[in-house]
Short mmCIF file of C-alpha atoms in Angstrom, two decimals:
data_model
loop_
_atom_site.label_atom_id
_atom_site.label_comp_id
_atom_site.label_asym_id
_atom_site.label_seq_id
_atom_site.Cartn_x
_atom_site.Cartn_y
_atom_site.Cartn_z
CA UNK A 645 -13.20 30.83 96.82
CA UNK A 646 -11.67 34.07 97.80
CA UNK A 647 -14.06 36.64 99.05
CA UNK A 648 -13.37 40.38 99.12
CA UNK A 649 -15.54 42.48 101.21
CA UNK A 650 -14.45 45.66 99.66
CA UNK A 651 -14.54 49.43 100.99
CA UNK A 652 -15.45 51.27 97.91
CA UNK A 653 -14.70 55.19 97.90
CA UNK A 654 -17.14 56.33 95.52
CA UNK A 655 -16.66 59.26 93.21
CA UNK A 656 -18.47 62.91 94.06
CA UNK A 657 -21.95 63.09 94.70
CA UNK A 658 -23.40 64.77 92.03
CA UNK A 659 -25.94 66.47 94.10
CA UNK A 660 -24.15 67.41 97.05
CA UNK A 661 -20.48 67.14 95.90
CA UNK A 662 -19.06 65.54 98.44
CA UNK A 663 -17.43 61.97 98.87
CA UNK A 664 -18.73 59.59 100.95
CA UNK A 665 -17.51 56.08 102.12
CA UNK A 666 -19.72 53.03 101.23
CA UNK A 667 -19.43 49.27 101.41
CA UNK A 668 -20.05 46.83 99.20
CA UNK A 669 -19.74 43.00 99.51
CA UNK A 670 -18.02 41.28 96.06
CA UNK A 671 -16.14 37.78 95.46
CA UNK A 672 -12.70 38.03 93.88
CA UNK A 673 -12.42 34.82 91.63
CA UNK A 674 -10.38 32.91 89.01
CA UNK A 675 -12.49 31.34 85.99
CA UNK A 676 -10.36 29.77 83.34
CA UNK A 677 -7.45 31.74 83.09
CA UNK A 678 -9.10 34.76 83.84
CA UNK A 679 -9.46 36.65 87.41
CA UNK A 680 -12.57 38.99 88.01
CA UNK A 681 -14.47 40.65 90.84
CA UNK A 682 -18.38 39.39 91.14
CA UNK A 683 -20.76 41.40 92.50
CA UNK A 684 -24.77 40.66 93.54
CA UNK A 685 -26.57 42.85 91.45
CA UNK A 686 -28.88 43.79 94.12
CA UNK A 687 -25.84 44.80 96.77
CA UNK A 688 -25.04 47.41 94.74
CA UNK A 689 -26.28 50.89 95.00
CA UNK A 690 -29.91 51.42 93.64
CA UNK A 691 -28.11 54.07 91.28
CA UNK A 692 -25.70 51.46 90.13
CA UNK A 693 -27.98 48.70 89.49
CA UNK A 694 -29.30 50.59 86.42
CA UNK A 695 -26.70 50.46 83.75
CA UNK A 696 -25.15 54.22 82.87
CA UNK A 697 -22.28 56.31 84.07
CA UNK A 698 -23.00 56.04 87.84
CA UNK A 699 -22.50 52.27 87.40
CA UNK A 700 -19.15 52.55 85.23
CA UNK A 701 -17.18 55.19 87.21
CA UNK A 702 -18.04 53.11 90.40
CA UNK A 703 -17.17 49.64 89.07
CA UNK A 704 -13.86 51.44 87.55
CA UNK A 705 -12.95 53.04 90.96
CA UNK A 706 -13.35 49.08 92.16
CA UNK A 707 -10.77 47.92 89.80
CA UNK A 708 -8.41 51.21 90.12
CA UNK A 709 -9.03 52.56 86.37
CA UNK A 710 -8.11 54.38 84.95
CA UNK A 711 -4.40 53.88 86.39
CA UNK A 712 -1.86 56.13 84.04
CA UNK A 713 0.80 53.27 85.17
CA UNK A 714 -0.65 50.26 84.03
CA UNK A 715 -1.03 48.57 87.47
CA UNK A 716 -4.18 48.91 88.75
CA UNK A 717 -2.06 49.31 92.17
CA UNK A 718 -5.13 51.54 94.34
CA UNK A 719 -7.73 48.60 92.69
CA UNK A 720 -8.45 45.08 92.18
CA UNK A 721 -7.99 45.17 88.83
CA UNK A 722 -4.35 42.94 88.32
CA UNK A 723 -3.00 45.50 85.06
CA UNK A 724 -3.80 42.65 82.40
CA UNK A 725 -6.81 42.56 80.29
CA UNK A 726 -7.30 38.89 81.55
CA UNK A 727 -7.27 40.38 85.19
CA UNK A 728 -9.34 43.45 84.65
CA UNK A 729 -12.65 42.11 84.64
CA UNK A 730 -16.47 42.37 86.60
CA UNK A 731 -19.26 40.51 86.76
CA UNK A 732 -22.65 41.20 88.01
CA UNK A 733 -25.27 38.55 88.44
CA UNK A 734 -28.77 38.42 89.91
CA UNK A 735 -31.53 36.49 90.03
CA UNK A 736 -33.02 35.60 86.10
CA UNK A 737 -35.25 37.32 84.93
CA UNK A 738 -35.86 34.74 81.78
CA UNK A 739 -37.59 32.20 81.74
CA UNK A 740 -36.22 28.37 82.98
CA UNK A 741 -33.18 30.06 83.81
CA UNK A 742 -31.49 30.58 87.17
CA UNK A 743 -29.39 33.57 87.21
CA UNK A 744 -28.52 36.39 84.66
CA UNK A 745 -24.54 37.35 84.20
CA UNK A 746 -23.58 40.50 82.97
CA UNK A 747 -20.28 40.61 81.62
CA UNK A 748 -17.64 43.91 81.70
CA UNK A 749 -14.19 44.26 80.17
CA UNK A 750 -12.33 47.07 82.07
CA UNK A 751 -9.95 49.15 80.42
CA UNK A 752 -6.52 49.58 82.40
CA UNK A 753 -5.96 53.02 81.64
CA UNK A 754 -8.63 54.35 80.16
CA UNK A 755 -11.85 55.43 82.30
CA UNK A 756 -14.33 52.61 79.74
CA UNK A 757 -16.03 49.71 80.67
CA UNK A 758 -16.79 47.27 77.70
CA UNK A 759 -20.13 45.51 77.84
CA UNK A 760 -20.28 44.32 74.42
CA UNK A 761 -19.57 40.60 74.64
CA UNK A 762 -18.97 37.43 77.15
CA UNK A 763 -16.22 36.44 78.67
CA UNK A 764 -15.80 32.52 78.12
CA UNK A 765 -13.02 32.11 80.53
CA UNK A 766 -14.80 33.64 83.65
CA UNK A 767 -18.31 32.03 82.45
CA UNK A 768 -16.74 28.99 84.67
CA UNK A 769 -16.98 30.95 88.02
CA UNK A 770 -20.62 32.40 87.34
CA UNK A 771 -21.95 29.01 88.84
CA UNK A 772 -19.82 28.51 91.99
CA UNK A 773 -20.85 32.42 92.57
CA UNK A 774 -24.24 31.88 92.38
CA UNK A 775 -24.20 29.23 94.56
CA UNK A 776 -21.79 30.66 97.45
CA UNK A 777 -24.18 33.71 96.74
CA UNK A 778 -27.98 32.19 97.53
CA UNK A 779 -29.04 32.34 94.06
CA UNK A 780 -29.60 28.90 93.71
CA UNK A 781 -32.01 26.63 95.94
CA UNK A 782 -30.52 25.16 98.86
CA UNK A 783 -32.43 22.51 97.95
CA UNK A 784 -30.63 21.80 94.64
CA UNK A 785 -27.63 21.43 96.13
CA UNK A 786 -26.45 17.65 96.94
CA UNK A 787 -23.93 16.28 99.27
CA UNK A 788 -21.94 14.62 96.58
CA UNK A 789 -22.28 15.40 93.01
CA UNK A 790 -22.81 17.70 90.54
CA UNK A 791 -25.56 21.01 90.02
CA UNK A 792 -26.50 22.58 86.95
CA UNK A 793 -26.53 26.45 86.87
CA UNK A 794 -28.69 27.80 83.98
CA UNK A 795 -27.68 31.07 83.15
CA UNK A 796 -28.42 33.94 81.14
CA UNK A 797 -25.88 35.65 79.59
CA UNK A 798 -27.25 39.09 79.35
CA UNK A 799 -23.94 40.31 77.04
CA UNK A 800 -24.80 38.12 74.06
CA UNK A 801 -28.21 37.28 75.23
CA UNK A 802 -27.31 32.87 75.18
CA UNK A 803 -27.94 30.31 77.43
CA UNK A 804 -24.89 28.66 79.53
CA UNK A 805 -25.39 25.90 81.62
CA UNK A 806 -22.40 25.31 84.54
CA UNK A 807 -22.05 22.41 85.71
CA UNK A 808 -20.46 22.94 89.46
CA UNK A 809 -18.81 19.93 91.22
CA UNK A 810 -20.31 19.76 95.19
CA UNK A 811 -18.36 17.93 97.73
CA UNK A 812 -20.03 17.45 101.23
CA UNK A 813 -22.59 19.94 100.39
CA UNK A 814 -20.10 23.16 99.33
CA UNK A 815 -18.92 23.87 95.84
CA UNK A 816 -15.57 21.97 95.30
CA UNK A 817 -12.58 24.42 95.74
CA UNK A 818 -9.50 21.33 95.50
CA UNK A 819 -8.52 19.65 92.78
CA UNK A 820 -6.89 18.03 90.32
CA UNK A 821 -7.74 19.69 86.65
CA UNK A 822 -4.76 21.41 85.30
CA UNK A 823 -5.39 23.84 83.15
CA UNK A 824 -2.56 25.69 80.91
CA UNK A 825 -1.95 28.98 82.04
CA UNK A 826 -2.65 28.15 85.34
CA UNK A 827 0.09 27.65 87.78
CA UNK A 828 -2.00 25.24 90.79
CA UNK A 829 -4.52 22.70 90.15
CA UNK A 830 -8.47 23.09 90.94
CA UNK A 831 -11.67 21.59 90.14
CA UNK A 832 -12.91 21.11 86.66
CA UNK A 833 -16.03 22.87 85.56
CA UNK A 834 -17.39 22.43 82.22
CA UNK A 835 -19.57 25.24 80.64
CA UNK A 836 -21.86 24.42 77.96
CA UNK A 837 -22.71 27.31 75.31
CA UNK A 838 -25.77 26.58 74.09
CA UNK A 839 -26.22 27.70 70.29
CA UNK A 840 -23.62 30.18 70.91
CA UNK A 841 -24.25 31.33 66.92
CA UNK A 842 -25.68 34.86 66.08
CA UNK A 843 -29.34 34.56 64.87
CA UNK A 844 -30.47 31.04 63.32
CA UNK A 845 -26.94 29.46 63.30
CA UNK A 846 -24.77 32.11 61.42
CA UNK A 847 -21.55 31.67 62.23
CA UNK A 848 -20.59 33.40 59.98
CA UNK A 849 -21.96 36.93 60.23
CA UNK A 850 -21.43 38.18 56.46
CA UNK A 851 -22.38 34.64 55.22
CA UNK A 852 -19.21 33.79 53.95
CA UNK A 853 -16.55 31.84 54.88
CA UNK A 854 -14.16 34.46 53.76
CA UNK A 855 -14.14 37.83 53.35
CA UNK A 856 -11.30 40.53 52.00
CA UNK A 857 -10.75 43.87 54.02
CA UNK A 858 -9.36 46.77 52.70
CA UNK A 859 -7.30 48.46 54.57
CA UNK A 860 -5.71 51.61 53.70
CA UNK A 861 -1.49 51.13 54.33
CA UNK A 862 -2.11 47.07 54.66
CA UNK A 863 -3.72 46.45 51.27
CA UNK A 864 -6.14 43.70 50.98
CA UNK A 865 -6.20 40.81 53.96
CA UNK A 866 -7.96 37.59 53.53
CA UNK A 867 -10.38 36.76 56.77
CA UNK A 868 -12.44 34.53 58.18
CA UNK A 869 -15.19 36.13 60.43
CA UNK A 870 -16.53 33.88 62.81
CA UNK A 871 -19.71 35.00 65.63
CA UNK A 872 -19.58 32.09 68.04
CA UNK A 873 -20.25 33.12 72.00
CA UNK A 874 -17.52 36.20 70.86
CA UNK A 875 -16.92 37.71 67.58
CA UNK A 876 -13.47 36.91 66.08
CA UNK A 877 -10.89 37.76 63.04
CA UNK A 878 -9.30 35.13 61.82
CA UNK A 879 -6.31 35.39 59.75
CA UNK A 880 -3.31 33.89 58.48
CA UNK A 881 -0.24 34.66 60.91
CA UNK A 882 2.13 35.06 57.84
CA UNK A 883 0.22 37.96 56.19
CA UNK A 884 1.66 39.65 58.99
CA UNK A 885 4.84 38.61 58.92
CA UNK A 886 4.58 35.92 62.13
CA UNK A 887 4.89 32.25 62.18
CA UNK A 888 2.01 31.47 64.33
CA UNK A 889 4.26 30.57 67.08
CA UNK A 890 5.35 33.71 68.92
CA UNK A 891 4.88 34.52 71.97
CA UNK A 892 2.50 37.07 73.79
CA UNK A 893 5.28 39.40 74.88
CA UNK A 894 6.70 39.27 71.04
CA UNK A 895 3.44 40.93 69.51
CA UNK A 896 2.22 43.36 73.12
CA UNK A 897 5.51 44.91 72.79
CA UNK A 898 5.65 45.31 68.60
CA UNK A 899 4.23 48.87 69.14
CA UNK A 900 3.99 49.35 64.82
CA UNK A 901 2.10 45.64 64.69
CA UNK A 902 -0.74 46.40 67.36
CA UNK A 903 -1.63 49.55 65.26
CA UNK A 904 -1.86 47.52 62.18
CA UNK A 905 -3.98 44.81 64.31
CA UNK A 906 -6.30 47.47 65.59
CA UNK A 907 -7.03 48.95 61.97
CA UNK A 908 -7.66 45.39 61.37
CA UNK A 909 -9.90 45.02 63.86
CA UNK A 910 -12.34 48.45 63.52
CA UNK A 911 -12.47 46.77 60.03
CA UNK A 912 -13.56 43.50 60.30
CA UNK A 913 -16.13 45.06 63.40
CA UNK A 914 -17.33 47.11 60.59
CA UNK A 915 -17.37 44.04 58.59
CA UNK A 916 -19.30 42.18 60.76
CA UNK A 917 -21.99 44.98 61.50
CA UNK A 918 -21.01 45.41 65.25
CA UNK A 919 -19.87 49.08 64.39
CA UNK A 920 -21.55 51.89 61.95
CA UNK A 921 -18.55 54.18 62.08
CA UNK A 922 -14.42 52.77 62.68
CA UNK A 923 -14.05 55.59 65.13
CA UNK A 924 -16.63 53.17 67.10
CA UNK A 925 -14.16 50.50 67.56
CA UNK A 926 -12.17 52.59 69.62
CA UNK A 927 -14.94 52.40 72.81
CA UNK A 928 -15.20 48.45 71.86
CA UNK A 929 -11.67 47.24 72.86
CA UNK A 930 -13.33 43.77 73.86
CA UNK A 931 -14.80 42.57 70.64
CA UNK A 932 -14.26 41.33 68.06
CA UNK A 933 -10.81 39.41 69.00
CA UNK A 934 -7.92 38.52 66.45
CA UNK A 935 -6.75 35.20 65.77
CA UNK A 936 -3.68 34.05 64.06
CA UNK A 937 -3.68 30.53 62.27
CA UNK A 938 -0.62 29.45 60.87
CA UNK A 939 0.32 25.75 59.67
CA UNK A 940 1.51 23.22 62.06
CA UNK A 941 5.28 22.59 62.54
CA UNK A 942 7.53 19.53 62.74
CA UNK A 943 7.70 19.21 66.10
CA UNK A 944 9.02 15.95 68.10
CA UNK A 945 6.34 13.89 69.47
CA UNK A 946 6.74 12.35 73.04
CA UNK A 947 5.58 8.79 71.09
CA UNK A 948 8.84 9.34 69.24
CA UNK A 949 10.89 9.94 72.38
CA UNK A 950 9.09 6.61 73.75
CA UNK A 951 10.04 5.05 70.59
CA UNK A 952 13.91 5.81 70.88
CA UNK A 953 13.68 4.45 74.85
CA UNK A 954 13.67 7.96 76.02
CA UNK A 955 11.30 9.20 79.07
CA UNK A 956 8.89 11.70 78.20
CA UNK A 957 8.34 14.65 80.86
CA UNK A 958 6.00 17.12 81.22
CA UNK A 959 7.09 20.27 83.25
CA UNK A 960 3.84 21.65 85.42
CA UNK A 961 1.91 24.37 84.03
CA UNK A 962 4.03 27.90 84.58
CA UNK A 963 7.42 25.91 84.36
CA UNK A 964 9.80 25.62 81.05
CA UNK A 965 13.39 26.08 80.74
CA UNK A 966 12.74 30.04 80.60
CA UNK A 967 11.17 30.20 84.02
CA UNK A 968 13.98 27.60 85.15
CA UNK A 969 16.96 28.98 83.50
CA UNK A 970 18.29 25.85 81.62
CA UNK A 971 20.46 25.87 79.21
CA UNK A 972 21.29 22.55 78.49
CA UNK A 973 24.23 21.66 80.80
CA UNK A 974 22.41 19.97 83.24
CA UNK A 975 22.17 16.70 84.65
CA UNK A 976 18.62 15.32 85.33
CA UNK A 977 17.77 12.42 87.91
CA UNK A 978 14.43 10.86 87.86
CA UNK A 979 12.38 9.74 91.13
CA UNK A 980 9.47 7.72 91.53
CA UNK A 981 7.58 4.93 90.25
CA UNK A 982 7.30 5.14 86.60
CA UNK A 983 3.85 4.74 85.62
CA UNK A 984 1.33 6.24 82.89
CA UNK A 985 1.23 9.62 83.63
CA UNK A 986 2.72 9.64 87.51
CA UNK A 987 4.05 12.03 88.91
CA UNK A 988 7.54 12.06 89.76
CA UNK A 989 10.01 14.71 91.58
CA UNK A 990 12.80 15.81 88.53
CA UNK A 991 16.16 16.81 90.29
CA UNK A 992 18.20 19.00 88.67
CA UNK A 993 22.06 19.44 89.00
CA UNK A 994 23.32 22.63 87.20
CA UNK A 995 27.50 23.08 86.58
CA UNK A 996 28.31 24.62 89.22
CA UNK A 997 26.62 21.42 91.46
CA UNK A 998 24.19 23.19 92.60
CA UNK A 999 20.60 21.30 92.62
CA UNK A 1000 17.21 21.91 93.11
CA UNK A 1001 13.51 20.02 92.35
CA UNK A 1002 10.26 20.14 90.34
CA UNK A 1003 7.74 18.20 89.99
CA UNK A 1004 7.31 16.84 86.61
CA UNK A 1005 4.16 14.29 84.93
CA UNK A 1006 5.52 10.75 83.34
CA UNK A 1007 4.48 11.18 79.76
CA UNK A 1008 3.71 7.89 79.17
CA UNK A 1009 0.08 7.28 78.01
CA UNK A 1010 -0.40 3.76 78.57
CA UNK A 1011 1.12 0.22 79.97
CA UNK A 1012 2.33 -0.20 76.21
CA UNK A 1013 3.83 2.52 75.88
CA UNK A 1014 5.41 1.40 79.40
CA UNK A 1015 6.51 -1.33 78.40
CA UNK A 1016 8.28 -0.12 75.02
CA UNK A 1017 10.11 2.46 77.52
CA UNK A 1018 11.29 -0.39 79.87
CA UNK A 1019 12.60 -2.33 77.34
CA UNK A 1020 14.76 0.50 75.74
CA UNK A 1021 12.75 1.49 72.85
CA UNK A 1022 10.73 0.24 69.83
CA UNK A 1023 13.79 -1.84 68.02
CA UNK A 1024 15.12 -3.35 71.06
CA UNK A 1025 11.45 -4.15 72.94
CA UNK A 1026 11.15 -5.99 68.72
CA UNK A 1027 14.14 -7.89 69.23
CA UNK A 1028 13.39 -9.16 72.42
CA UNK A 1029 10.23 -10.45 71.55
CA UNK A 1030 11.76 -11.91 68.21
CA UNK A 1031 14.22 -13.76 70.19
CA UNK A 1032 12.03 -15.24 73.12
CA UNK A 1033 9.30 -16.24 70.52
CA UNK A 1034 9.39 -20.11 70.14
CA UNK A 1035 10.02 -21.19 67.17
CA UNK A 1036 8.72 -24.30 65.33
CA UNK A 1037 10.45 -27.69 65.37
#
């Protein structure tokens, strides 16, 4: 757990004018495959623990927004929405609960804060915080095992419970949960959302399961609008012209397309009754998200590859053959013992001889699968059993 002990700069007194210095003690942490800076409610300044513009221009000057460049550079903000985040937490002030977490989305390059929903992702680190922080009884805590946090999430006002893994009496910090998105390994920590539905189970916020917004330029678009621990627009990928499979980079960069999105999302907020006016959506950049669904492709299965005698390997997460430059001319060599999902060292010899490592994860599921593998695939592993089999006199 990476603690920050940060020098803050504050903006001008408003009384006095001037700029003073202060310090204030946060945690810098990774939740899902978000990053975030946690505060203690109560280490803030008194003027700061009331929410307001004293609170947002301080907590922006913490992350370096807004930063006209995108970076975030004179912050701790990391220039990406899933690196741009705060949280504060303090003692509960509910009942049965342990700690309330309060939730903000911090624009990059505008001077806004967004406190209108959760973020599920960072939910994971409210627990290990609380602990690291005193918020939770010393007592609670075990050698070995597991503790429940209870929390309130003041955002969409639900209960989470986090359920932290302790080893010799400290939160866990190593593991072995990989998570996609994630380049290293770390402990896993499951968050329960506890009837994460708005009101008495309405998932669906306009009680249907679909609903048609009009948009002027777009025409009519066919949505599903879901409230579930964050309010989201679901639609189909090909309306817009996608197949459901592109990549992040191929939509943030279509400059026409996140318009279009952005009309579609003031109108589905409308929709949904988070917004009176669509000039609203405009300070509400967190919710409610888009979703693309789009139907599944034919895609080769590694229980195919297992069937044909061919190894299945699994690159670790933040490796493909983008981030490794292949393009098909190399030669691969396998090391290790081959075993249900081992891992084994993949060297890789490019034309020009040059080689190099990874690390990749045996693919095979279970000794059945092994054993279809070893004997060179489902037809010949068929034979050799037909042939061995004793036959009758």
């Amino acid at each position: 757990m990476s603690n920050v002990h940060s020098i803050v700069s504050s903006t001008s007194d408003s009384t006095v004018g001037s700029v003073r210095q202060i310090k204030i003690p946060a945690t810098y942490l990774r939740g899902g495959t978000s990053n975030g800076v946690f505060f203690k409610l109560s280490d803030l300044p008194l003027d700061a623990q009331l929410s307001g513009e004293y609170r947002d221009r301080l907590l922006l000057r913490v992350m370096g927004s807004p930063d006209a460049y995108g970076k975030q550079i004179d912050g701790m903000g990391g220039g990406s929405s899933s690196t741009s985040k705060v949280a504060l937490i303090s003692k509960s002030q509910q009942a049965d609960h342990d700690i309330d977490y309060l939730f903000g989305q911090v624009a990059i390059d505008q001077p806004q804060i967004d406190w209108s929903g959760n973020c599920g992702n960072l939910s994971a680190a409210v627990g290990p915080f609380a602990i690291e922080a005193g918020l939770i009884d010393p007592a609670r805590i075990p050698e070995q095992g597991v503790v429940e946090v209870k929390v309130w999430q003041t955002n969409i006002q639900k209960t989470l419970i986090i359920h932290v893994p302790i080893v010799n009496g400290q939160v866990q910090e190593i593991g072995d949960f990989q998570l996609d998105g994630v380049a290293f390994p770390a402990p896993e920590i499951q968050v329960e959302f506890i009837e994460p539905a708005e009101g008495q189970g309405a998932i669906f916020p306009t009680g249907n399961l679909r609903d048609c917004l009009s948009i002027p330029g777009l025409g009519d678009i066919e949505v599903t609008l879901i409230n579930a621990g964050i309010a989201t627009i679901f639609l189909d990928a090909h309306r817009l012209g996608y197949q459901g499979d592109e990549g992040q980079e191929a939509v943030n960069t279509d400059l026409e397309m996140l318009a279009k999105l952005e009309m579609i999302r003031a109108h589905g907020a409308l929709k949904m009754g988070l917004i009176e006016h669509l000039e609203q959506a405009k300070a509400r950049q967190h919710t409610p998200k888009i979703a693309f669904v789009a139907p599944s492709k034919a895609y080769l299965h590694r229980t195919n590859l297992v069937g044909m005698g061919v190894l299945p390997l699994q690159f670790m997460t933040g490796m493909n053959r983008l981030t490794l430059d292949l393009d098909g001319s190399e030669l691969f060599d396998v090391r290790g013992v081959i075993q249900p999902n081992a891992r084994l060292t993949l060297t890789i010899t490019r034309r020009d001889q040059s080689s190099f490592s990874v690390s990749v994860i045996c693919r095979l599921e279970t000794e059945d699968e092994l054993d279809v593998y070893q004997a060179g695939g489902v037809l010949p592993r068929f034979a050799e059993q037909f042939l061995t089999k004793e036959k009758p006199l």
